[in-house]
XYZ file of C-alpha atoms in Angstrom:
466
model
C -10.358 -43.932 36.724
C -13.988 -43.666 35.747
C -16.472 -45.601 37.793
C -19.522 -46.732 35.860
C -22.727 -46.928 37.762
C -24.943 -49.888 37.372
C -28.138 -49.138 35.537
C -30.930 -48.168 37.886
C -33.489 -50.873 38.202
C -37.063 -49.799 38.424
C -39.344 -51.417 40.889
C -41.630 -53.898 39.154
C -45.065 -52.493 38.528
C -48.014 -54.443 39.792
C -49.601 -56.502 37.126
C -53.015 -54.899 36.640
C -54.538 -57.716 34.543
C -53.548 -60.300 37.161
C -55.141 -58.202 39.914
C -58.247 -57.843 37.821
C -58.419 -61.556 37.120
C -57.857 -62.284 40.810
C -60.725 -59.959 41.715
C -62.996 -61.598 39.171
C -61.975 -65.007 40.524
C -62.854 -63.971 44.066
C -66.249 -62.696 42.949
C -66.847 -65.944 41.084
C -65.903 -67.984 44.135
C -68.205 -65.890 46.309
C -71.089 -66.458 43.894
C -70.365 -70.176 43.616
C -70.473 -70.492 47.408
C -74.137 -69.434 47.332
C -76.032 -72.010 45.258
C -79.319 -70.061 45.365
C -77.868 -66.697 44.364
C -79.168 -66.811 40.760
C -82.684 -67.734 41.823
C -82.744 -65.153 44.599
C -81.406 -62.297 42.484
C -83.654 -62.938 39.468
C -86.730 -63.210 41.676
C -85.854 -60.080 43.669
C -85.014 -57.951 40.611
C -88.214 -58.908 38.796
C -90.424 -58.198 41.807
C -88.711 -54.867 42.460
C -89.038 -53.760 38.820
C -92.710 -54.751 38.743
C -93.395 -52.772 41.929
C -91.465 -49.764 40.648
C -93.435 -49.961 37.414
C -96.757 -49.710 39.267
C -95.528 -46.656 41.184
C -94.169 -44.888 38.102
C -97.254 -45.627 35.992
C -99.405 -44.204 38.786
C -97.253 -41.081 38.870
C -96.979 -40.567 35.098
C -100.616 -41.281 34.184
C -102.475 -38.938 36.535
C -103.167 -36.218 33.978
C -104.144 -38.483 31.072
C -106.190 -40.693 33.398
C -108.183 -37.722 34.697
C -108.742 -36.427 31.163
C -110.031 -39.818 30.001
C -112.180 -40.897 32.966
C -112.341 -38.020 35.486
C -110.276 -40.149 37.879
C -106.548 -39.920 38.448
C -106.377 -43.578 39.499
C -108.107 -45.447 36.649
C -104.972 -46.244 34.604
C -102.941 -46.947 37.731
C -105.553 -49.414 38.999
C -105.633 -51.140 35.619
C -101.836 -51.458 35.635
C -101.927 -52.812 39.183
C -104.457 -55.482 38.166
C -102.359 -56.524 35.168
C -99.223 -56.743 37.315
C -101.125 -58.957 39.762
C -102.092 -61.212 36.841
C -98.463 -61.151 35.727
C -97.288 -62.179 39.195
C -99.783 -65.058 39.082
C -98.185 -66.090 35.772
C -94.771 -65.697 37.438
C -95.854 -67.949 40.332
C -97.363 -70.531 37.950
C -94.126 -70.675 35.951
C -92.134 -71.133 39.167
C -94.259 -74.145 40.078
C -93.776 -75.698 36.628
C -90.560 -77.678 36.015
C -88.718 -76.356 32.941
C -88.663 -79.717 31.177
C -92.461 -79.885 31.331
C -92.591 -76.802 29.116
C -91.005 -78.710 26.241
C -94.318 -80.344 25.343
C -96.143 -76.999 25.533
C -93.729 -74.985 23.389
C -95.094 -76.312 20.071
C -98.627 -75.255 20.987
C -97.415 -71.874 22.217
C -95.729 -71.213 18.876
C -98.817 -72.280 16.896
C -101.047 -70.027 19.010
C -98.602 -67.131 18.562
C -98.639 -67.427 14.746
C -102.452 -67.673 14.679
C -102.774 -64.576 16.855
C -100.366 -62.640 14.623
C -102.526 -63.574 11.631
C -105.701 -62.583 13.510
C -104.310 -59.086 14.098
C -104.261 -58.499 10.329
C -107.985 -59.303 10.102
C -110.754 -56.829 11.039
C -110.306 -58.049 14.628
C -107.053 -56.102 14.889
C -106.943 -52.513 16.089
C -104.544 -49.767 17.066
C -103.619 -48.243 13.695
C -105.749 -45.158 14.279
C -104.082 -44.571 17.664
C -100.369 -45.266 17.233
C -100.002 -46.025 13.532
C -99.702 -49.808 13.843
C -102.366 -52.501 13.940
C -100.944 -54.434 16.867
C -103.772 -55.358 19.253
C -106.696 -57.693 19.578
C -109.513 -56.278 21.677
C -112.001 -58.448 23.550
C -114.154 -56.258 25.790
C -111.943 -54.582 28.392
C -108.938 -56.739 27.457
C -106.301 -55.676 24.931
C -103.868 -58.323 23.718
C -100.654 -57.594 21.812
C -99.755 -60.905 20.115
C -96.252 -59.759 19.146
C -95.274 -59.678 22.842
C -96.509 -63.236 23.233
C -94.780 -64.330 20.013
C -91.418 -63.088 21.268
C -91.696 -65.280 24.367
C -93.013 -68.230 22.357
C -90.158 -68.125 19.821
C -87.611 -68.216 22.644
C -89.188 -71.283 24.269
C -89.902 -73.110 21.007
C -86.498 -72.261 19.581
C -84.825 -73.689 22.679
C -86.663 -76.977 22.142
C -86.108 -77.346 18.416
C -82.444 -76.230 18.420
C -81.161 -78.021 21.497
C -78.591 -80.731 20.733
C -78.623 -79.871 17.015
C -75.626 -79.369 14.730
C -75.329 -75.644 13.879
C -73.182 -76.411 10.833
C -76.128 -78.048 9.038
C -78.417 -75.024 8.880
C -80.584 -75.979 5.928
C -80.947 -79.717 6.516
C -84.712 -80.338 6.979
C -84.436 -82.662 9.990
C -81.910 -80.512 11.881
C -84.354 -77.940 13.254
C -82.577 -74.787 12.085
C -84.433 -74.628 8.762
C -87.807 -74.834 10.507
C -86.781 -72.263 13.114
C -85.540 -69.763 10.532
C -88.671 -70.222 8.407
C -91.068 -69.653 11.307
C -89.015 -66.700 12.532
C -89.108 -65.019 9.112
C -92.863 -65.614 8.967
C -93.349 -63.948 12.358
C -91.154 -60.972 11.429
C -93.136 -60.559 8.187
C -96.487 -60.693 10.017
C -95.348 -58.128 12.587
C -94.003 -55.849 9.837
C -97.322 -56.107 7.992
C -98.986 -54.775 11.140
C -96.897 -51.617 10.782
C -94.985 -52.193 14.030
C -91.435 -51.945 12.735
C -89.991 -51.429 16.206
C -91.391 -54.727 17.442
C -90.308 -56.462 14.234
C -86.761 -55.236 14.857
C -86.899 -56.361 18.491
C -88.199 -59.792 17.416
C -85.372 -60.120 14.881
C -82.829 -59.252 17.578
C -84.185 -62.061 19.761
C -83.974 -64.508 16.837
C -80.366 -63.487 16.215
C -79.516 -64.079 19.877
C -81.140 -67.526 19.800
C -79.117 -68.524 16.736
C -75.949 -67.214 18.361
C -76.603 -69.147 21.569
C -77.379 -72.290 19.559
C -73.859 -72.218 18.122
C -74.431 -70.669 14.699
C -71.306 -68.981 13.360
C -70.895 -65.234 13.607
C -70.938 -64.998 9.804
C -74.476 -66.367 9.634
C -75.613 -64.049 12.438
C -73.879 -61.211 10.592
C -76.009 -61.969 7.529
C -79.117 -61.576 9.679
C -77.768 -58.308 11.086
C -76.922 -57.053 7.584
C -80.478 -57.811 6.476
C -81.758 -55.731 9.374
C -79.462 -52.831 8.425
C -80.717 -52.958 4.828
C -84.286 -52.831 6.117
C -83.440 -49.783 8.255
C -81.907 -48.034 5.246
C -85.065 -48.714 3.217
C -87.175 -47.266 6.034
C -84.906 -44.225 6.212
C -85.330 -43.561 2.490
C -89.078 -44.219 2.462
C -90.019 -40.689 3.537
C -92.675 -41.803 6.051
C -93.020 -40.854 9.710
C -90.526 -43.628 10.506
C -88.020 -41.861 8.270
C -88.637 -38.707 10.318
C -87.521 -40.616 13.427
C -84.139 -41.239 11.831
C -83.807 -37.572 10.903
C -84.612 -36.608 14.497
C -82.032 -39.105 15.727
C -79.273 -37.651 13.548
C -80.275 -34.129 14.604
C -79.999 -35.157 18.259
C -76.492 -36.479 17.655
C -75.476 -33.035 16.422
C -77.023 -31.381 19.471
C -79.975 -29.604 17.899
C -83.501 -30.226 16.637
C -84.895 -28.589 13.508
C -88.564 -28.944 14.452
C -89.194 -29.096 18.209
C -92.934 -28.507 17.694
C -93.361 -31.176 15.044
C -91.542 -34.417 14.364
C -88.949 -33.816 17.116
C -91.462 -32.814 19.776
C -91.478 -36.116 21.697
C -87.710 -36.641 21.690
C -87.093 -33.018 22.649
C -89.534 -33.198 25.563
C -87.901 -36.419 26.707
C -84.513 -34.706 26.812
C -86.004 -31.811 28.772
C -87.482 -34.236 31.295
C -84.141 -35.938 31.833
C -82.410 -32.568 32.148
C -84.912 -31.332 34.759
C -84.160 -34.347 36.956
C -80.516 -33.422 37.597
C -78.931 -35.782 40.159
C -81.642 -36.316 42.764
C -84.783 -35.561 40.740
C -87.713 -33.243 41.318
C -89.441 -35.764 43.585
C -91.829 -38.669 43.119
C -95.078 -37.473 41.563
C -93.697 -33.990 40.783
C -93.011 -34.483 37.082
C -94.059 -31.588 34.862
C -93.676 -33.482 31.607
C -96.656 -35.730 32.364
C -99.008 -32.718 32.181
C -99.502 -33.227 28.429
C -95.976 -32.091 27.553
C -94.455 -35.526 26.953
C -96.540 -37.856 24.752
C -96.677 -41.490 25.898
C -95.166 -40.570 29.268
C -96.534 -43.751 30.856
C -95.565 -46.033 27.942
C -92.611 -45.572 25.619
C -91.007 -42.632 27.463
C -91.558 -43.666 31.065
C -87.777 -43.775 31.524
C -87.747 -39.993 30.946
C -90.260 -39.571 33.779
C -88.105 -41.811 35.990
C -85.100 -39.629 35.231
C -87.082 -36.471 35.965
C -88.648 -37.578 39.249
C -85.871 -39.794 40.638
C -82.923 -38.079 39.001
C -79.663 -39.534 37.798
C -79.534 -42.092 40.608
C -83.015 -43.381 39.703
C -82.124 -43.831 36.050
C -78.799 -45.442 36.970
C -80.629 -47.785 39.338
C -82.947 -48.980 36.557
C -79.992 -49.504 34.197
C -78.103 -51.428 36.898
C -81.120 -53.640 37.635
C -81.513 -54.676 34.005
C -77.746 -55.233 33.749
C -77.867 -57.483 36.827
C -80.860 -59.313 35.371
C -78.835 -59.961 32.228
C -75.809 -61.123 34.232
C -77.675 -63.548 36.468
C -79.880 -64.705 33.587
C -76.826 -65.657 31.524
C -75.206 -67.203 34.582
C -78.318 -69.317 35.005
C -78.038 -70.402 31.383
C -74.442 -71.529 31.915
C -75.349 -73.541 35.013
C -78.573 -75.142 33.734
C -79.100 -78.913 33.717
C -79.713 -79.423 29.994
C -79.010 -77.602 26.752
C -82.731 -76.990 26.360
C -82.815 -75.102 29.657
C -79.621 -73.282 28.699
C -81.040 -72.028 25.406
C -84.373 -71.104 26.955
C -82.821 -69.157 29.845
C -80.387 -67.302 27.583
C -83.069 -66.493 25.002
C -85.604 -65.187 27.537
C -82.907 -63.097 29.202
C -81.776 -61.625 25.892
C -85.386 -60.892 24.874
C -86.205 -58.817 27.967
C -82.826 -57.145 28.538
C -82.318 -56.189 24.873
C -85.802 -54.652 24.762
C -85.053 -52.660 27.914
C -81.785 -51.251 26.603
C -83.309 -50.442 23.199
C -86.041 -48.446 24.970
C -83.634 -46.614 27.271
C -81.264 -46.078 24.353
C -83.762 -44.156 22.256
C -85.039 -42.156 25.256
C -81.526 -40.799 25.908
C -80.844 -40.322 22.174
C -78.444 -43.192 21.497
C -80.892 -44.961 19.160
C -83.757 -43.891 16.891
C -87.214 -44.029 18.452
C -88.710 -47.465 17.843
C -91.861 -47.329 19.976
C -91.244 -50.464 22.060
C -91.987 -50.384 25.771
C -89.724 -50.643 28.783
C -90.470 -54.144 30.137
C -92.039 -54.373 33.594
C -92.042 -50.573 33.923
C -94.164 -49.168 31.085
C -97.948 -49.240 31.264
C -99.227 -52.222 29.363
C -101.673 -55.021 29.948
C -100.631 -58.077 27.969
C -96.953 -57.090 27.873
C -96.775 -57.052 31.690
C -98.377 -60.506 31.934
C -96.200 -62.083 29.235
C -92.973 -60.516 30.484
C -93.532 -61.545 34.102
C -94.516 -65.036 32.982
C -91.295 -65.293 30.944
C -89.269 -64.147 33.953
C -91.013 -66.836 35.996
C -89.734 -69.435 33.529
C -86.222 -67.976 33.870
C -86.445 -68.106 37.672
C -87.679 -71.709 37.434
C -84.590 -72.649 35.437
C -82.466 -70.926 38.089
C -84.053 -72.885 40.946
C -83.499 -76.119 38.986
C -79.738 -75.654 38.749
C -77.947 -78.763 40.073
C -76.385 -76.853 42.976
C -79.707 -75.208 43.837
C -81.481 -78.570 43.862
C -78.805 -80.071 46.107
C -78.988 -77.102 48.477
C -82.774 -77.287 48.828
C -82.722 -81.040 49.322
C -80.128 -80.734 52.089
C -81.087 -77.469 53.798
C -84.710 -76.970 52.807
C -86.514 -74.495 50.608
C -86.147 -70.726 51.054
C -88.833 -68.801 52.920
C -90.291 -67.427 49.675
C -90.960 -70.921 48.335
C -92.526 -72.097 51.585
C -94.828 -69.077 51.797
C -96.088 -69.448 48.229
C -96.288 -73.276 48.263
C -93.604 -73.862 45.628
C -92.521 -77.482 45.818
C -88.961 -78.665 46.137
C -87.250 -78.980 42.725
C -86.254 -82.408 41.484
C -83.303 -83.442 39.356
C -83.822 -85.145 36.032
C -84.293 -88.882 36.206
C -81.168 -90.926 35.604
C -81.016 -92.693 32.298
C -79.697 -96.194 32.311
C -77.633 -97.482 29.439
C -78.277 -100.721 27.642
C -77.472 -103.818 29.724
C -74.984 -104.965 27.105
C -72.664 -102.049 27.829
C -69.378 -103.066 29.411
C -68.868 -101.900 32.986
C -66.473 -99.017 33.417
C -63.458 -99.541 35.644
C -62.415 -96.776 37.965
C -58.798 -95.711 37.819
C -56.796 -94.764 40.854
C -56.995 -91.064 41.497
C -60.471 -90.431 40.062
C -61.863 -87.442 42.025
C -64.928 -88.053 44.153
C -66.282 -84.654 43.106
C -66.902 -85.835 39.546
C -69.760 -83.904 37.874
C -73.208 -85.325 38.424
C -73.993 -85.309 34.714
C -71.129 -87.713 34.071
C -72.427 -90.008 36.796
C -75.824 -90.128 35.084
C -74.307 -91.792 32.033
C -72.122 -94.230 33.972
C -73.501 -97.793 33.779
C -73.956 -99.560 37.100
C -71.187 -101.958 38.091
C -72.401 -105.554 38.071
C -70.589 -108.441 39.563
C -70.152 -111.465 37.362
C -71.960 -114.438 38.923
C -69.878 -117.474 39.718
C -70.565 -120.664 37.777
């Protein structure tokens, strides 16, 4: 008699996706239990990046500063002054309620367009230095209007596209037609200056704004396809911008054809990153800054960071910008109004996308575009505008409903008390027309109903007896 064994049953494997989702849920619950976490993290990351930028500009500009002014500190002092002005703009934005910026966004956009036009006049300069006419010079001050325009389009776009129907793109009174027209005008003006990298960065911000406003992926894909066509035209043009694409494709294959010519900057950037190894050569000990790496304090400052601070320093910068993107988008999801949501998401996308484009072309993942690393590269107007934009983002974070409730119940954080930042206030409740019928509460309605729903609930009125 043959005895048949029962089939062996395997022990059930743990469900990896469920564990992952449970871990994400625990992290979300931990973040939700701290109502000021977005405001605290955005403020801390911005201040740390600004401080690190001053230190790295001081380290990377010693040689060029001494050659220009016989002082190793002149460029570092200038950067320190501009960061102080940027922190003043950051503080001013923190003191300004986000909804008050709605009335200023129209004027900001008008000023941005006028400044972009002024750059194309004899007032503009910079073409002899870097190949693009991108600055306005007034005495010791140098203003790059394209940096200001990128912040202005995010704030103005948030106002004009909030609460609009994204399916009616070309209806005149819907806002999308005006936004697309002004955006194309700004991209054209920046391209006419010769700054194709900034034009591409501006177009990326516009695409993000349209995506956040609810425009379909097909429409955003059309914008992206237009950008790809423009890149192909630049690649076939045969100019120095075409050489950047050739260098990029050479780097992907692991070799450079001309390390003393068109590939000199990219090659020296790779050498700087390679010299850093894991722990770096030490702060201030970079060899690339001694006239080996062009624009060491500007476009390629991330290479100097990798050389002096090593792999952990570069990873730290990448992690900080990733955290800024995470908490910036989290702020957008938790904002009071759609206007604040669009503005927070757009400003976050503008700064974080610029940072990753810069770091991408330094490490060879993207062609060199010539845009700076925000809050870290040496730059006057860019530091002020970027820190001011991050102040607006932090202001939206401190005006989240949970953050307002926490400050009203437990007081302001120490940072706000030290710098005289007033307690945030919720939006005023809007009353409905008196003819609206009172709403009856059903049994079982939760007492933790969202505040926004309570704003639109008409007050219950007792009917007077006759």
